[in-house]
Amino acid sequence: MRNSAKVLAAVGATVLMFSASEASAQRRRGLVDISERHERHNAWLNISLGAGSENYRYSNVAGGWRRAEDLTKPSLSIAAGGTVNPHFRLGGELNAWVNEYTDQDGFGITETLVGGLLVGQVYPVRELGLFIKGGLGISRSGSAVSGGIGTGETGFSYLYGAGYEIKLARNFFLTPALNVMQHRSSSGQVLPDDQGTLRERVWTIGVGLTFQPGR
């Protein structure tokens, strides 16, 4: 009987020690699994305003890039998308540059360059807000007279730039950036004075607000 009691006591102690060890391991695993999500995650929305400097050239016209004097005008962009991982964001962007003025005959003229692009932002360093940006899409360069019919050309566009995300609050970032959007199109007409392919670009320095919902 004594030997049986000793065996039962030893078995009971072993079971208690094993149970306590399992519970402690589970608690440790739980603490390891619960971690902070990185600041870049889920969906994002960015709205930016800036100053865009425009110039242009035609393939059949000598002289290189041209621009009117002091032609720096407002630029606006709206972008939204998702976060693939902490190093890469992907989305769509609508980018617009607008120049309004009155010509020598007193007519109001509105010139625009508008692009819709698929854009990607690469963050080389996970812990920093620095990013490099690139995009491809379609764009339209045009002008319109107040009360009249507008004209323009639709073509191919690409964009490149860089910026930095500065955290303001849990879900908001201040985002200064420098972007260049380039447009290329052809009138499709064969004329004696055809100027050839139009190339137009806008350099924009701006600042935006990025909203990132979720935890």
mmCIF file of C-alpha atoms in Angstrom:
data_model
loop_
_atom_site.group_PDB
_atom_site.id
_atom_site.type_symbol
_atom_site.label_atom_id
_atom_site.label_comp_id
_atom_site.label_asym_id
_atom_site.label_seq_id
_atom_site.Cartn_x
_atom_site.Cartn_y
_atom_site.Cartn_z
ATOM 1 C CA MET A 1 0.000 0.000 0.000
ATOM 2 C CA ARG A 2 2.794 2.381 0.859
ATOM 3 C CA ASN A 3 4.472 1.773 -2.472
ATOM 4 C CA SER A 4 1.174 2.328 -4.318
ATOM 5 C CA ALA A 5 0.626 5.621 -2.494
ATOM 6 C CA LYS A 6 4.113 6.779 -3.370
ATOM 7 C CA VAL A 7 3.583 5.911 -7.042
ATOM 8 C CA LEU A 8 0.237 7.748 -7.148
ATOM 9 C CA ALA A 9 1.764 10.809 -5.492
ATOM 10 C CA ALA A 10 4.647 10.871 -7.974
ATOM 11 C CA VAL A 11 2.262 10.561 -10.933
ATOM 12 C CA GLY A 12 0.073 13.377 -9.578
ATOM 13 C CA ALA A 13 3.052 15.693 -9.084
ATOM 14 C CA THR A 14 4.247 14.977 -12.613
ATOM 15 C CA VAL A 15 0.807 15.791 -14.083
ATOM 16 C CA LEU A 16 0.607 19.065 -12.136
ATOM 17 C CA MET A 17 4.075 20.117 -13.252
ATOM 18 C CA PHE A 18 3.265 19.300 -16.898
ATOM 19 C CA SER A 19 -0.017 21.267 -16.748
ATOM 20 C CA ALA A 20 1.681 24.292 -15.223
ATOM 21 C CA SER A 21 4.424 24.144 -17.852
ATOM 22 C CA GLU A 22 1.816 24.000 -20.670
ATOM 23 C CA ALA A 23 -0.124 26.962 -19.252
ATOM 24 C CA SER A 24 3.056 29.015 -18.915
ATOM 25 C CA ALA A 25 4.081 28.196 -22.497
ATOM 26 C CA GLN A 26 0.664 29.195 -23.787
ATOM 27 C CA ARG A 27 0.895 32.516 -21.967
ATOM 28 C CA ARG A 28 4.346 33.149 -23.439
ATOM 29 C CA ARG A 29 3.152 32.334 -26.959
ATOM 30 C CA GLY A 30 0.230 34.691 -26.508
ATOM 31 C CA LEU A 31 2.509 37.558 -25.512
ATOM 32 C CA VAL A 32 4.753 36.946 -28.512
ATOM 33 C CA ASP A 33 1.839 36.794 -31.001
ATOM 34 C CA ILE A 34 0.287 40.094 -29.882
ATOM 35 C CA SER A 35 2.358 42.807 -31.576
ATOM 36 C CA GLU A 36 1.940 46.325 -32.917
ATOM 37 C CA ARG A 37 0.912 46.579 -36.571
ATOM 38 C CA HIS A 38 3.294 48.650 -38.687
ATOM 39 C CA GLU A 39 2.303 52.249 -39.465
ATOM 40 C CA ARG A 40 1.803 51.446 -43.191
ATOM 41 C CA HIS A 41 -1.107 49.067 -43.679
ATOM 42 C CA ASN A 42 -4.562 48.655 -45.243
ATOM 43 C CA ALA A 43 -6.218 51.201 -47.549
ATOM 44 C CA TRP A 44 -5.032 54.808 -47.964
ATOM 45 C CA LEU A 45 -6.301 58.090 -49.417
ATOM 46 C CA ASN A 46 -4.207 61.143 -50.313
ATOM 47 C CA ILE A 47 -5.304 64.654 -51.321
ATOM 48 C CA SER A 48 -2.577 67.114 -52.352
ATOM 49 C CA LEU A 49 -2.274 70.729 -53.488
ATOM 50 C CA GLY A 50 0.778 72.301 -55.045
ATOM 51 C CA ALA A 51 2.378 74.691 -57.512
ATOM 52 C CA GLY A 52 3.018 73.237 -60.974
ATOM 53 C CA SER A 53 5.490 74.661 -63.503
ATOM 54 C CA GLU A 54 4.636 73.678 -67.111
ATOM 55 C CA ASN A 55 6.654 73.556 -70.325
ATOM 56 C CA TYR A 56 6.279 71.831 -73.697
ATOM 57 C CA ARG A 57 7.881 71.004 -77.031
ATOM 58 C CA TYR A 58 6.933 69.686 -80.494
ATOM 59 C CA SER A 59 8.954 67.054 -82.320
ATOM 60 C CA ASN A 60 8.971 69.007 -85.601
ATOM 61 C CA VAL A 61 9.832 72.367 -84.060
ATOM 62 C CA ALA A 62 13.426 73.273 -83.238
ATOM 63 C CA GLY A 63 14.369 74.923 -79.992
ATOM 64 C CA GLY A 64 13.725 72.321 -77.300
ATOM 65 C CA TRP A 65 11.447 72.849 -74.317
ATOM 66 C CA ARG A 66 9.464 76.087 -74.192
ATOM 67 C CA ARG A 67 7.334 77.773 -71.578
ATOM 68 C CA ALA A 68 5.512 81.028 -71.074
ATOM 69 C CA GLU A 69 7.004 83.456 -68.570
ATOM 70 C CA ASP A 70 6.021 82.819 -64.939
ATOM 71 C CA LEU A 71 3.798 79.880 -65.918
ATOM 72 C CA THR A 72 3.524 78.316 -62.471
ATOM 73 C CA LYS A 73 -0.078 77.499 -61.639
ATOM 74 C CA PRO A 74 -2.136 75.417 -59.174
ATOM 75 C CA SER A 75 -1.913 71.630 -59.283
ATOM 76 C CA LEU A 76 -4.214 69.107 -57.577
ATOM 77 C CA SER A 77 -3.995 65.354 -57.091
ATOM 78 C CA ILE A 78 -6.296 62.759 -55.512
ATOM 79 C CA ALA A 79 -5.013 59.217 -54.997
ATOM 80 C CA ALA A 80 -6.273 56.081 -53.275
ATOM 81 C CA GLY A 81 -5.226 52.458 -53.030
ATOM 82 C CA GLY A 82 -3.946 49.698 -50.777
ATOM 83 C CA THR A 83 -0.749 48.722 -48.961
ATOM 84 C CA VAL A 84 0.851 45.554 -50.336
ATOM 85 C CA ASN A 85 3.466 45.499 -47.557
ATOM 86 C CA PRO A 86 5.348 48.082 -45.412
ATOM 87 C CA HIS A 87 7.686 48.743 -48.366
ATOM 88 C CA PHE A 88 5.115 49.181 -51.162
ATOM 89 C CA ARG A 89 1.820 50.982 -51.765
ATOM 90 C CA LEU A 90 -0.228 50.665 -54.974
ATOM 91 C CA GLY A 91 -3.162 52.779 -56.178
ATOM 92 C CA GLY A 92 -4.726 55.077 -58.726
ATOM 93 C CA GLU A 93 -4.163 58.810 -59.031
ATOM 94 C CA LEU A 94 -5.949 61.692 -60.740
ATOM 95 C CA ASN A 95 -3.527 64.565 -61.363
ATOM 96 C CA ALA A 96 -4.571 67.973 -62.755
ATOM 97 C CA TRP A 97 -2.789 71.244 -63.621
ATOM 98 C CA VAL A 98 -4.931 74.322 -64.451
ATOM 99 C CA ASN A 99 -3.974 77.664 -66.021
ATOM 100 C CA GLU A 100 -6.685 80.332 -66.319
ATOM 101 C CA TYR A 101 -6.028 83.703 -67.960
ATOM 102 C CA THR A 102 -7.580 86.401 -70.179
ATOM 103 C CA ASP A 103 -6.164 86.780 -73.684
ATOM 104 C CA GLN A 104 -5.523 90.061 -75.540
ATOM 105 C CA ASP A 105 -9.057 90.010 -76.977
ATOM 106 C CA GLY A 106 -10.656 89.772 -73.536
ATOM 107 C CA PHE A 107 -11.648 86.099 -73.711
ATOM 108 C CA GLY A 108 -11.181 83.842 -70.716
ATOM 109 C CA ILE A 109 -8.915 80.882 -71.497
ATOM 110 C CA THR A 110 -8.525 77.721 -69.414
ATOM 111 C CA GLU A 111 -5.585 75.429 -70.168
ATOM 112 C CA THR A 112 -5.368 72.034 -68.487
ATOM 113 C CA LEU A 113 -3.224 68.931 -68.302
ATOM 114 C CA VAL A 114 -5.070 66.061 -66.614
ATOM 115 C CA GLY A 115 -3.808 62.519 -66.101
ATOM 116 C CA GLY A 116 -5.261 59.322 -64.700
ATOM 117 C CA LEU A 117 -2.479 56.934 -63.670
ATOM 118 C CA LEU A 118 -1.711 53.686 -61.901
ATOM 119 C CA VAL A 119 0.934 54.603 -59.310
ATOM 120 C CA GLY A 120 3.263 52.775 -56.962
ATOM 121 C CA GLN A 121 5.184 54.102 -53.952
ATOM 122 C CA VAL A 122 8.322 52.291 -52.763
ATOM 123 C CA TYR A 123 9.603 52.821 -49.202
ATOM 124 C CA PRO A 124 13.288 51.759 -49.131
ATOM 125 C CA VAL A 125 13.534 51.897 -45.338
ATOM 126 C CA ARG A 126 10.709 50.328 -43.323
ATOM 127 C CA GLU A 127 11.045 52.691 -40.357
ATOM 128 C CA LEU A 128 11.137 55.924 -42.414
ATOM 129 C CA GLY A 129 8.440 57.785 -44.334
ATOM 130 C CA LEU A 130 10.657 58.390 -47.376
ATOM 131 C CA PHE A 131 9.212 57.025 -50.641
ATOM 132 C CA ILE A 132 9.988 56.951 -54.374
ATOM 133 C CA LYS A 133 6.996 57.185 -56.704
ATOM 134 C CA GLY A 134 6.247 56.154 -60.285
ATOM 135 C CA GLY A 135 3.176 55.767 -62.470
ATOM 136 C CA LEU A 136 1.752 55.129 -65.948
ATOM 137 C CA GLY A 137 -1.552 56.132 -67.502
ATOM 138 C CA ILE A 138 -3.434 58.290 -69.969
ATOM 139 C CA SER A 139 -3.681 62.079 -70.046
ATOM 140 C CA ARG A 140 -5.289 64.949 -71.918
ATOM 141 C CA SER A 141 -3.802 68.331 -72.755
ATOM 142 C CA GLY A 142 -6.359 70.927 -73.789
ATOM 143 C CA SER A 143 -7.675 74.470 -73.711
ATOM 144 C CA ALA A 144 -11.128 76.016 -73.698
ATOM 145 C CA VAL A 145 -12.526 79.498 -74.317
ATOM 146 C CA SER A 146 -15.200 80.751 -71.935
ATOM 147 C CA GLY A 147 -18.551 80.179 -73.594
ATOM 148 C CA GLY A 148 -16.887 78.309 -76.473
ATOM 149 C CA ILE A 149 -15.754 74.833 -77.491
ATOM 150 C CA GLY A 150 -12.585 73.338 -76.074
ATOM 151 C CA THR A 151 -9.850 71.546 -77.980
ATOM 152 C CA GLY A 152 -7.247 69.054 -76.846
ATOM 153 C CA GLU A 153 -5.269 65.884 -77.394
ATOM 154 C CA THR A 154 -5.423 62.601 -75.484
ATOM 155 C CA GLY A 155 -2.251 60.604 -75.113
ATOM 156 C CA PHE A 156 0.091 58.585 -72.921
ATOM 157 C CA SER A 157 1.532 59.843 -69.626
ATOM 158 C CA TYR A 158 4.004 58.796 -66.990
ATOM 159 C CA LEU A 159 4.908 60.197 -63.591
ATOM 160 C CA TYR A 160 7.886 60.028 -61.247
ATOM 161 C CA GLY A 161 8.800 61.703 -57.984
ATOM 162 C CA ALA A 162 9.593 61.381 -54.295
ATOM 163 C CA GLY A 163 8.097 62.397 -50.972
ATOM 164 C CA TYR A 164 7.975 61.854 -47.232
ATOM 165 C CA GLU A 165 5.179 60.810 -44.863
ATOM 166 C CA ILE A 166 5.221 62.641 -41.517
ATOM 167 C CA LYS A 167 2.887 61.133 -38.915
ATOM 168 C CA LEU A 168 0.457 63.670 -37.434
ATOM 169 C CA ALA A 169 -1.948 61.352 -35.645
ATOM 170 C CA ARG A 170 -2.912 57.689 -35.487
ATOM 171 C CA ASN A 171 -4.372 57.618 -39.018
ATOM 172 C CA PHE A 172 -3.105 60.850 -40.609
ATOM 173 C CA PHE A 173 0.176 61.781 -42.320
ATOM 174 C CA LEU A 174 1.444 65.075 -43.719
ATOM 175 C CA THR A 175 2.969 64.280 -47.131
ATOM 176 C CA PRO A 176 5.232 66.818 -48.890
ATOM 177 C CA ALA A 177 6.302 65.639 -52.354
ATOM 178 C CA LEU A 178 7.958 66.565 -55.653
ATOM 179 C CA ASN A 179 6.373 65.061 -58.812
ATOM 180 C CA VAL A 180 6.924 65.310 -62.559
ATOM 181 C CA MET A 181 4.110 64.282 -64.931
ATOM 182 C CA GLN A 182 4.928 63.988 -68.645
ATOM 183 C CA HIS A 183 2.346 63.840 -71.444
ATOM 184 C CA ARG A 184 2.851 62.724 -75.042
ATOM 185 C CA SER A 185 0.264 62.913 -77.832
ATOM 186 C CA SER A 186 -0.252 63.500 -81.549
ATOM 187 C CA SER A 187 -3.035 65.400 -83.315
ATOM 188 C CA GLY A 188 -3.395 62.591 -85.853
ATOM 189 C CA GLN A 189 -3.598 65.099 -88.693
ATOM 190 C CA VAL A 190 -1.250 65.341 -91.665
ATOM 191 C CA LEU A 191 -0.855 69.035 -92.513
ATOM 192 C CA PRO A 192 1.847 71.048 -94.302
ATOM 193 C CA ASP A 193 2.609 72.892 -91.066
ATOM 194 C CA ASP A 194 2.241 69.863 -88.784
ATOM 195 C CA GLN A 195 4.257 70.485 -85.612
ATOM 196 C CA GLY A 196 4.523 66.790 -84.815
ATOM 197 C CA THR A 197 4.241 65.019 -81.486
ATOM 198 C CA LEU A 198 3.436 67.151 -78.448
ATOM 199 C CA ARG A 199 5.426 66.578 -75.299
ATOM 200 C CA GLU A 200 4.269 68.444 -72.207
ATOM 201 C CA ARG A 201 5.401 68.193 -68.614
ATOM 202 C CA VAL A 202 4.521 69.705 -65.251
ATOM 203 C CA TRP A 203 6.918 69.881 -62.283
ATOM 204 C CA THR A 204 4.933 70.076 -59.044
ATOM 205 C CA ILE A 205 6.007 70.869 -55.499
ATOM 206 C CA GLY A 206 3.137 70.228 -53.143
ATOM 207 C CA VAL A 207 1.942 68.998 -49.797
ATOM 208 C CA GLY A 208 -0.850 66.565 -49.081
ATOM 209 C CA LEU A 209 -2.726 64.782 -46.344
ATOM 210 C CA THR A 210 -2.742 60.979 -46.295
ATOM 211 C CA PHE A 211 -5.511 59.173 -44.420
ATOM 212 C CA GLN A 212 -5.065 55.513 -43.490
ATOM 213 C CA PRO A 213 -8.103 53.884 -41.850
ATOM 214 C CA GLY A 214 -7.876 50.910 -39.537
ATOM 215 C CA ARG A 215 -5.833 50.101 -36.440
#
